[in-house]
Tab-separated table of C-alpha atoms in Angstrom:
chain	number	residue	atom	x	y	z
U	1	MET	CA	7.936	18.016	-55.924
U	2	SER	CA	7.143	15.049	-54.947
U	3	GLU	CA	5.823	12.112	-58.206
U	4	ASN	CA	2.983	13.228	-59.201
U	5	GLY	CA	3.647	16.373	-59.244
U	6	VAL	CA	2.643	17.619	-55.968
U	7	THR	CA	4.954	19.726	-53.823
U	8	PRO	CA	4.231	18.210	-49.619
U	9	THR	CA	2.995	20.163	-47.016
U	10	ALA	CA	4.530	20.022	-43.338
U	11	GLU	CA	1.257	18.427	-42.786
U	12	ASP	CA	1.938	15.198	-45.070
U	13	PHE	CA	5.296	15.368	-43.205
U	14	SER	CA	3.759	14.929	-39.997
U	15	ARG	CA	1.630	12.525	-40.999
U	16	ARG	CA	4.089	10.197	-41.588
U	17	ARG	CA	3.906	9.784	-38.123
U	18	GLN	CA	0.811	8.795	-37.666
U	19	VAL	CA	0.481	5.147	-39.032
U	20	ARG	CA	-0.653	2.144	-37.017
U	21	PRO	CA	1.712	1.906	-33.656
U	22	ALA	CA	4.161	-1.579	-34.036
U	23	ASP	CA	2.509	-4.211	-31.685
U	24	PRO	CA	4.042	-5.154	-28.763
U	25	VAL	CA	6.485	-7.529	-27.775
U	26	ALA	CA	7.240	-9.017	-24.893
U	27	THR	CA	10.451	-7.357	-22.653
U	28	MET	CA	9.826	-9.761	-19.366
U	29	GLY	CA	9.766	-13.266	-18.207
U	30	VAL	CA	9.452	-16.189	-20.704
U	31	ARG	CA	7.886	-14.436	-23.034
U	32	ALA	CA	10.833	-12.412	-23.526
U	33	VAL	CA	12.747	-15.149	-23.653
U	34	VAL	CA	11.297	-16.857	-26.163
U	35	ASN	CA	11.454	-13.682	-28.335
U	36	ARG	CA	15.501	-13.064	-28.009
U	37	ILE	CA	15.491	-16.628	-29.260
U	38	GLY	CA	13.104	-15.154	-32.393
U	39	LEU	CA	11.062	-18.125	-33.557
U	40	VAL	CA	8.254	-16.186	-32.760
U	41	ARG	CA	7.328	-12.846	-31.458
U	42	LEU	CA	5.003	-12.969	-28.356
U	43	PRO	CA	2.886	-10.098	-26.850
U	44	PRO	CA	3.455	-9.356	-23.709
U	45	GLY	CA	1.697	-11.449	-20.810
U	46	ARG	CA	-0.594	-10.182	-18.568
U	47	HIS	CA	1.585	-9.111	-15.445
U	48	GLU	CA	4.135	-7.560	-18.417
U	49	GLN	CA	0.923	-5.151	-19.764
U	50	GLU	CA	-0.533	-4.468	-16.136
U	51	LEU	CA	3.119	-3.337	-14.851
U	52	LYS	CA	3.297	-1.020	-17.921
U	53	ARG	CA	-0.453	0.704	-17.379
U	54	ASP	CA	0.870	1.300	-14.425
U	55	ILE	CA	3.652	3.383	-15.794
U	56	GLU	CA	1.113	4.759	-17.702
U	57	MET	CA	-0.565	6.211	-15.393
U	58	VAL	CA	1.798	7.338	-12.260
U	59	ARG	CA	3.742	9.651	-16.387
U	60	ARG	CA	-0.063	11.199	-17.458
U	61	ASN	CA	-0.308	14.750	-17.426
U	62	PHE	CA	-2.227	16.075	-13.639
U	63	GLY	CA	-2.029	19.721	-15.259
U	64	GLY	CA	-0.863	21.675	-12.513
U	65	LEU	CA	0.813	20.658	-8.786
U	66	ARG	CA	-0.629	18.062	-7.090
U	67	GLN	CA	0.409	16.847	-3.025
U	68	VAL	CA	-0.532	13.808	-1.975
U	69	THR	CA	-1.217	13.624	1.529
U	70	VAL	CA	-1.048	11.238	3.939
U	71	VAL	CA	-2.725	10.137	6.804
U	72	ASN	CA	-3.292	7.954	9.922
U	73	PRO	CA	-2.970	10.101	13.967
U	74	LYS	CA	-1.285	6.646	15.359
U	75	GLY	CA	2.383	5.940	15.309
U	76	GLY	CA	3.441	2.883	14.000
U	77	ALA	CA	1.092	3.058	10.076
U	78	GLY	CA	3.160	3.016	8.362
U	79	LYS	CA	2.986	7.002	6.906
U	80	THR	CA	6.754	7.458	6.761
U	81	VAL	CA	7.683	4.657	4.959
U	82	ALA	CA	4.361	5.479	2.520
U	83	ILE	CA	5.649	8.983	1.709
U	84	LEU	CA	9.409	7.568	1.285
U	85	LEU	CA	7.852	4.904	-1.344
U	86	LEU	CA	5.056	6.965	-3.134
U	87	ALA	CA	7.893	9.627	-3.740
U	88	MET	CA	10.308	7.136	-4.609
U	89	THR	CA	8.167	5.598	-7.568
U	90	PHE	CA	6.803	8.741	-9.070
U	91	GLY	CA	10.368	9.741	-8.127
U	92	GLN	CA	11.516	6.670	-11.185
U	93	LYS	CA	8.604	6.817	-13.463
U	94	ARG	CA	8.593	10.410	-13.717
U	95	GLY	CA	11.796	12.027	-13.018
U	96	GLY	CA	12.525	14.991	-10.772
U	97	TYR	CA	10.030	17.078	-9.235
U	98	VAL	CA	8.928	15.298	-6.879
U	99	LEU	CA	9.052	16.655	-2.599
U	100	ALA	CA	8.536	14.382	0.234
U	101	TRP	CA	7.075	16.889	3.212
U	102	ASP	CA	7.150	16.034	6.198
U	103	ASN	CA	4.871	17.920	7.956
U	104	ASN	CA	4.551	16.477	11.467
U	105	GLU	CA	3.780	18.590	14.140
U	106	THR	CA	6.947	17.339	17.174
U	107	GLN	CA	10.406	15.573	15.777
U	108	GLY	CA	8.893	13.130	12.439
U	109	THR	CA	11.716	10.410	11.095
U	110	LEU	CA	10.887	11.281	7.398
U	111	GLY	CA	14.431	12.332	6.845
U	112	MET	CA	16.306	9.764	8.839
U	113	ARG	CA	14.890	7.439	6.951
U	114	ALA	CA	15.672	8.974	4.274
U	115	GLN	CA	19.062	9.830	1.839
U	116	GLN	CA	21.292	11.654	4.360
U	117	ASP	CA	22.165	14.663	1.991
U	118	PHE	CA	25.448	17.637	2.425
U	119	HIS	CA	23.365	19.171	5.403
U	120	SER	CA	20.917	18.485	7.840
U	121	ARG	CA	18.111	21.517	7.981
U	122	THR	CA	15.302	20.671	8.444
U	123	VAL	CA	11.438	23.502	7.613
U	124	ARG	CA	11.427	24.843	10.496
U	125	ASP	CA	15.916	26.883	9.481
U	126	MET	CA	12.928	27.203	5.896
U	127	LEU	CA	10.349	29.226	7.945
U	128	ARG	CA	13.583	30.973	9.104
U	129	ASP	CA	14.855	32.068	6.001
U	130	LEU	CA	12.094	32.983	3.803
U	131	GLY	CA	12.428	35.799	3.056
U	132	GLN	CA	15.293	35.099	0.896
U	133	PHE	CA	12.032	33.729	-1.284
U	134	GLN	CA	9.621	36.180	-1.481
U	135	GLY	CA	8.762	37.619	-4.409
U	136	ALA	CA	10.409	36.574	-7.954
U	137	HIS	CA	13.512	35.354	-5.402
U	138	GLY	CA	14.600	32.498	-4.998
U	139	ARG	CA	15.996	29.790	-6.981
U	140	VAL	CA	15.875	26.109	-7.278
U	141	GLY	CA	19.357	26.166	-6.486
U	142	ASP	CA	19.163	28.058	-2.987
U	143	LEU	CA	16.239	25.345	-2.184
U	144	SER	CA	19.124	23.402	-2.437
U	145	GLN	CA	20.061	24.633	1.375
U	146	TYR	CA	17.116	22.871	2.648
U	147	VAL	CA	15.980	20.287	1.245
U	148	ARG	CA	17.300	17.024	1.102
U	149	SER	CA	18.622	15.679	-2.172
U	150	GLN	CA	17.391	11.459	-2.560
U	151	GLY	CA	19.602	10.078	-5.337
U	152	GLU	CA	18.786	8.060	-6.863
U	153	GLY	CA	15.972	7.420	-6.062
U	154	MET	CA	14.565	10.970	-7.370
U	155	PHE	CA	13.311	13.256	-5.015
U	156	ASP	CA	13.810	15.642	-3.035
U	157	VAL	CA	13.051	15.727	1.363
U	158	LEU	CA	11.740	18.308	4.116
U	159	ALA	CA	12.351	17.066	6.510
U	160	SER	CA	10.176	18.073	9.794
U	161	ASP	CA	12.687	19.403	12.808
U	162	GLU	CA	14.438	15.794	14.305
U	163	SER	CA	14.344	18.136	17.940
U	164	ALA	CA	12.330	16.255	20.523
U	165	THR	CA	13.044	19.378	22.046
U	166	GLY	CA	11.642	21.679	18.989
U	167	GLY	CA	10.236	24.899	19.202
U	168	GLU	CA	6.611	26.633	18.691
U	169	MET	CA	3.591	23.862	17.004
U	170	LEU	CA	3.711	25.206	12.967
U	171	THR	CA	1.261	27.361	12.596
U	172	ALA	CA	-1.442	26.438	9.517
U	173	ALA	CA	-0.543	29.713	7.997
U	174	ALA	CA	3.934	28.108	8.504
U	175	PHE	CA	2.469	25.886	6.212
U	176	ALA	CA	0.489	27.875	4.178
U	177	GLU	CA	3.860	29.847	3.114
U	178	ILE	CA	6.359	26.737	3.407
U	179	ARG	CA	4.249	25.119	-0.050
U	180	GLU	CA	3.450	28.345	-1.935
U	181	VAL	CA	7.395	28.834	-1.844
U	182	VAL	CA	8.339	24.703	-2.588
U	183	SER	CA	4.929	25.235	-5.408
U	184	ARG	CA	7.268	26.479	-7.395
U	185	PHE	CA	9.956	24.203	-8.271
U	186	TYR	CA	8.208	20.883	-7.567
U	187	LYS	CA	5.171	19.370	-9.612
U	188	LEU	CA	4.524	16.556	-6.910
U	189	ILE	CA	4.182	17.185	-3.353
U	190	PHE	CA	3.649	13.837	-1.171
U	191	VAL	CA	2.899	14.926	3.073
U	192	ASP	CA	3.443	12.705	5.541
U	193	THR	CA	1.582	13.970	8.722
U	194	GLY	CA	1.874	13.853	11.966
U	195	ASN	CA	-0.279	12.198	15.522
U	196	ASN	CA	-2.826	15.814	16.389
U	197	VAL	CA	-5.905	16.055	14.077
U	198	ARG	CA	-6.363	18.881	15.827
U	199	ALA	CA	-3.182	20.654	14.926
U	200	GLN	CA	-2.743	23.742	13.128
U	201	ASN	CA	-0.623	22.117	10.647
U	202	TRP	CA	-1.731	18.473	10.107
U	203	GLN	CA	-5.447	20.762	9.200
U	204	ALA	CA	-4.468	23.090	6.430
U	205	ALA	CA	-2.496	19.861	5.067
U	206	MET	CA	-5.837	18.209	4.878
U	207	ASP	CA	-7.213	22.075	3.049
U	208	ALA	CA	-5.025	21.805	0.972
U	209	THR	CA	-4.950	18.366	-0.665
U	210	ASP	CA	-5.872	17.088	-3.721
U	211	GLN	CA	-6.033	12.617	-3.192
U	212	LEU	CA	-5.655	11.279	1.009
U	213	VAL	CA	-3.818	8.191	1.150
U	214	VAL	CA	-4.702	6.126	4.769
U	215	THR	CA	-2.359	4.122	6.156
U	216	MET	CA	-2.462	1.575	8.216
U	217	SER	CA	-0.558	-2.277	9.928
U	218	ALA	CA	-2.977	-4.701	9.074
U	219	ARG	CA	-3.852	-4.853	12.947
U	220	ASN	CA	-7.371	-3.420	14.574
U	221	ASP	CA	-5.583	-1.123	16.757
U	222	SER	CA	-4.320	0.674	13.549
U	223	ALA	CA	-7.327	-0.124	11.267
U	224	GLU	CA	-9.408	1.370	13.823
U	225	THR	CA	-7.517	4.724	14.802
U	226	ALA	CA	-8.186	4.940	10.588
U	227	ALA	CA	-11.795	4.742	10.385
U	228	ARG	CA	-12.109	7.059	13.523
U	229	MET	CA	-9.325	10.294	11.983
U	230	LEU	CA	-12.378	9.438	9.158
U	231	ASP	CA	-15.671	10.537	10.911
U	232	HIS	CA	-14.101	12.979	11.538
U	233	LEU	CA	-12.656	14.110	7.978
U	234	GLU	CA	-16.485	13.405	6.967
U	235	GLN	CA	-18.126	15.399	10.138
U	236	SER	CA	-15.471	18.415	8.945
U	237	GLY	CA	-17.241	18.169	5.870
U	238	ARG	CA	-14.036	16.779	3.868
U	239	GLN	CA	-16.947	13.909	2.489
U	240	ARG	CA	-15.187	14.585	-0.565
U	241	LEU	CA	-11.700	13.528	0.259
U	242	VAL	CA	-12.617	10.664	2.402
U	243	ARG	CA	-14.756	9.250	-0.756
U	244	GLN	CA	-11.379	9.197	-3.299
U	245	ALA	CA	-9.493	7.959	-1.017
U	246	VAL	CA	-6.747	6.013	-0.827
U	247	THR	CA	-6.383	2.853	1.497
U	248	VAL	CA	-3.482	1.440	1.988
U	249	VAL	CA	-2.374	-2.021	4.321
U	250	SER	CA	0.839	-2.558	5.556
U	251	MET	CA	1.443	-6.674	5.556
U	252	PRO	CA	3.246	-7.947	8.864
U	253	PRO	CA	5.487	-10.751	7.871
U	254	SER	CA	3.053	-13.526	9.586
U	255	ARG	CA	-1.106	-12.986	8.063
U	256	LYS	CA	-1.577	-14.879	11.428
U	257	GLU	CA	-3.917	-13.907	14.372
U	258	ILE	CA	-5.018	-10.502	11.610
U	259	ASP	CA	-8.479	-9.786	10.674
U	260	LEU	CA	-7.915	-8.896	6.588
U	261	PRO	CA	-11.199	-9.337	4.937
U	262	ALA	CA	-12.824	-7.018	7.697
U	263	ILE	CA	-10.217	-4.161	7.386
U	264	GLN	CA	-10.705	-4.395	3.621
U	265	GLU	CA	-14.052	-4.481	3.352
U	266	HIS	CA	-14.894	-1.402	5.740
U	267	PHE	CA	-12.549	0.642	4.267
U	268	ALA	CA	-13.561	-0.482	0.796
U	269	ALA	CA	-16.566	1.425	1.831
U	270	ARG	CA	-15.391	4.393	2.854
U	271	THR	CA	-12.932	4.862	0.375
U	272	ARG	CA	-11.998	3.876	-3.171
U	273	ALA	CA	-10.135	1.823	-2.831
U	274	VAL	CA	-7.889	-0.858	-1.009
U	275	LEU	CA	-4.837	-2.109	-1.702
U	276	LEU	CA	-1.479	-3.946	0.071
U	277	ALA	CA	1.853	-3.508	0.537
U	278	PRO	CA	3.631	-6.818	1.249
U	279	TYR	CA	6.236	-7.182	4.026
U	280	GLU	CA	9.645	-6.383	3.432
U	281	ARG	CA	12.094	-6.843	5.212
U	282	LEU	CA	14.400	-4.103	4.540
U	283	ILE	CA	11.804	-2.025	5.543
U	284	ASP	CA	10.995	-3.670	8.517
U	285	THR	CA	14.590	-2.933	9.602
U	286	GLY	CA	14.482	0.704	10.663
U	287	GLU	CA	17.044	2.079	8.330
U	288	PRO	CA	17.157	4.140	5.018
U	289	ILE	CA	15.326	2.906	2.643
U	290	ARG	CA	17.007	2.623	-0.724
U	291	TYR	CA	15.016	1.941	-4.042
U	292	GLY	CA	17.032	-0.566	-6.425
U	293	GLN	CA	17.291	-2.803	-2.927
U	294	LEU	CA	13.635	-3.938	-2.482
U	295	SER	CA	12.067	-6.741	-3.696
U	296	SER	CA	10.364	-6.686	-7.041
U	297	ALA	CA	7.479	-8.119	-5.646
U	298	THR	CA	7.355	-4.416	-3.476
U	299	ARG	CA	7.709	-1.991	-5.945
U	300	ASP	CA	5.599	-4.005	-8.137
U	301	ALA	CA	2.713	-3.505	-5.499
U	302	TRP	CA	3.670	0.114	-5.062
U	303	LEU	CA	3.303	1.463	-8.429
U	304	LYS	CA	-0.087	-0.403	-8.463
U	305	ILE	CA	-0.727	1.659	-5.267
U	306	ALA	CA	1.692	4.839	-6.729
U	307	ALA	CA	-1.406	4.311	-10.161
U	308	SER	CA	-4.415	3.994	-8.238
U	309	VAL	CA	-3.280	8.076	-6.464
U	310	ALA	CA	-2.230	8.983	-9.500
U	311	GLU	CA	-5.980	8.033	-10.544
U	312	GLY	CA	-6.791	10.691	-8.381
U	313	LEU	CA	-4.516	13.188	-9.550
């Protein structure tokens, strides 16, 4: 019983958490150093505030399974890198339940740029063994035989057939069957696509897309191929998908001889956001990518891209 003779309730107990939250204090940069000295308490600077807002956006509850599909029919447009860095960023900031799926109709490179696991099985092995996941069968432990854990990246990879002489093209039905299985175990699926917009599995990926990401290098040929692909999507009744898309332009080591303003202007008029991904030597090597080895500028840029993607989910 309280001092005034009234018996407290559970509501009184929970109300104590509704007090005004403490003012934010800087934890990064010079402001953090000043705070540690203890003379004054400085609030976060603009950069830190933006980072926190981006992290909060990435961590928001999407209310169910969401699929992000990365597209550009031209090779070398940065699709695989975007898939990996988006999956890494969401995995790091959200913590697990993230899948990067190489839905390439031929030999894909996602499995090659990802960290290797104890097996080298691909989507075709999973398709062959789908029977063990029918009905209520199949557990997350069973799925680990087909996806490759990325350790510190906090996401998994479902690789495409890595043989140049692989079997028949994946059908729309095959895509739907695989998606039904993986959707039981993941909340967020990033789908890498091939170069044939007429392929059944490419079209099936579009039909299942919640957020489209259009990638390109800062070159006219890469941008023009992406622009023509957007024409195709609009002509096939997917205008809303295009309008809500996020465009990512990967920068070269030098900005000489690139028409960046024209690229930005065109895609800003057609998609929801246009964001630049800075040049990163580690990415350019073609080796497997580790999140911890990326520069802070690259991690910050892809966090901002991820936040823009999350905003559309």
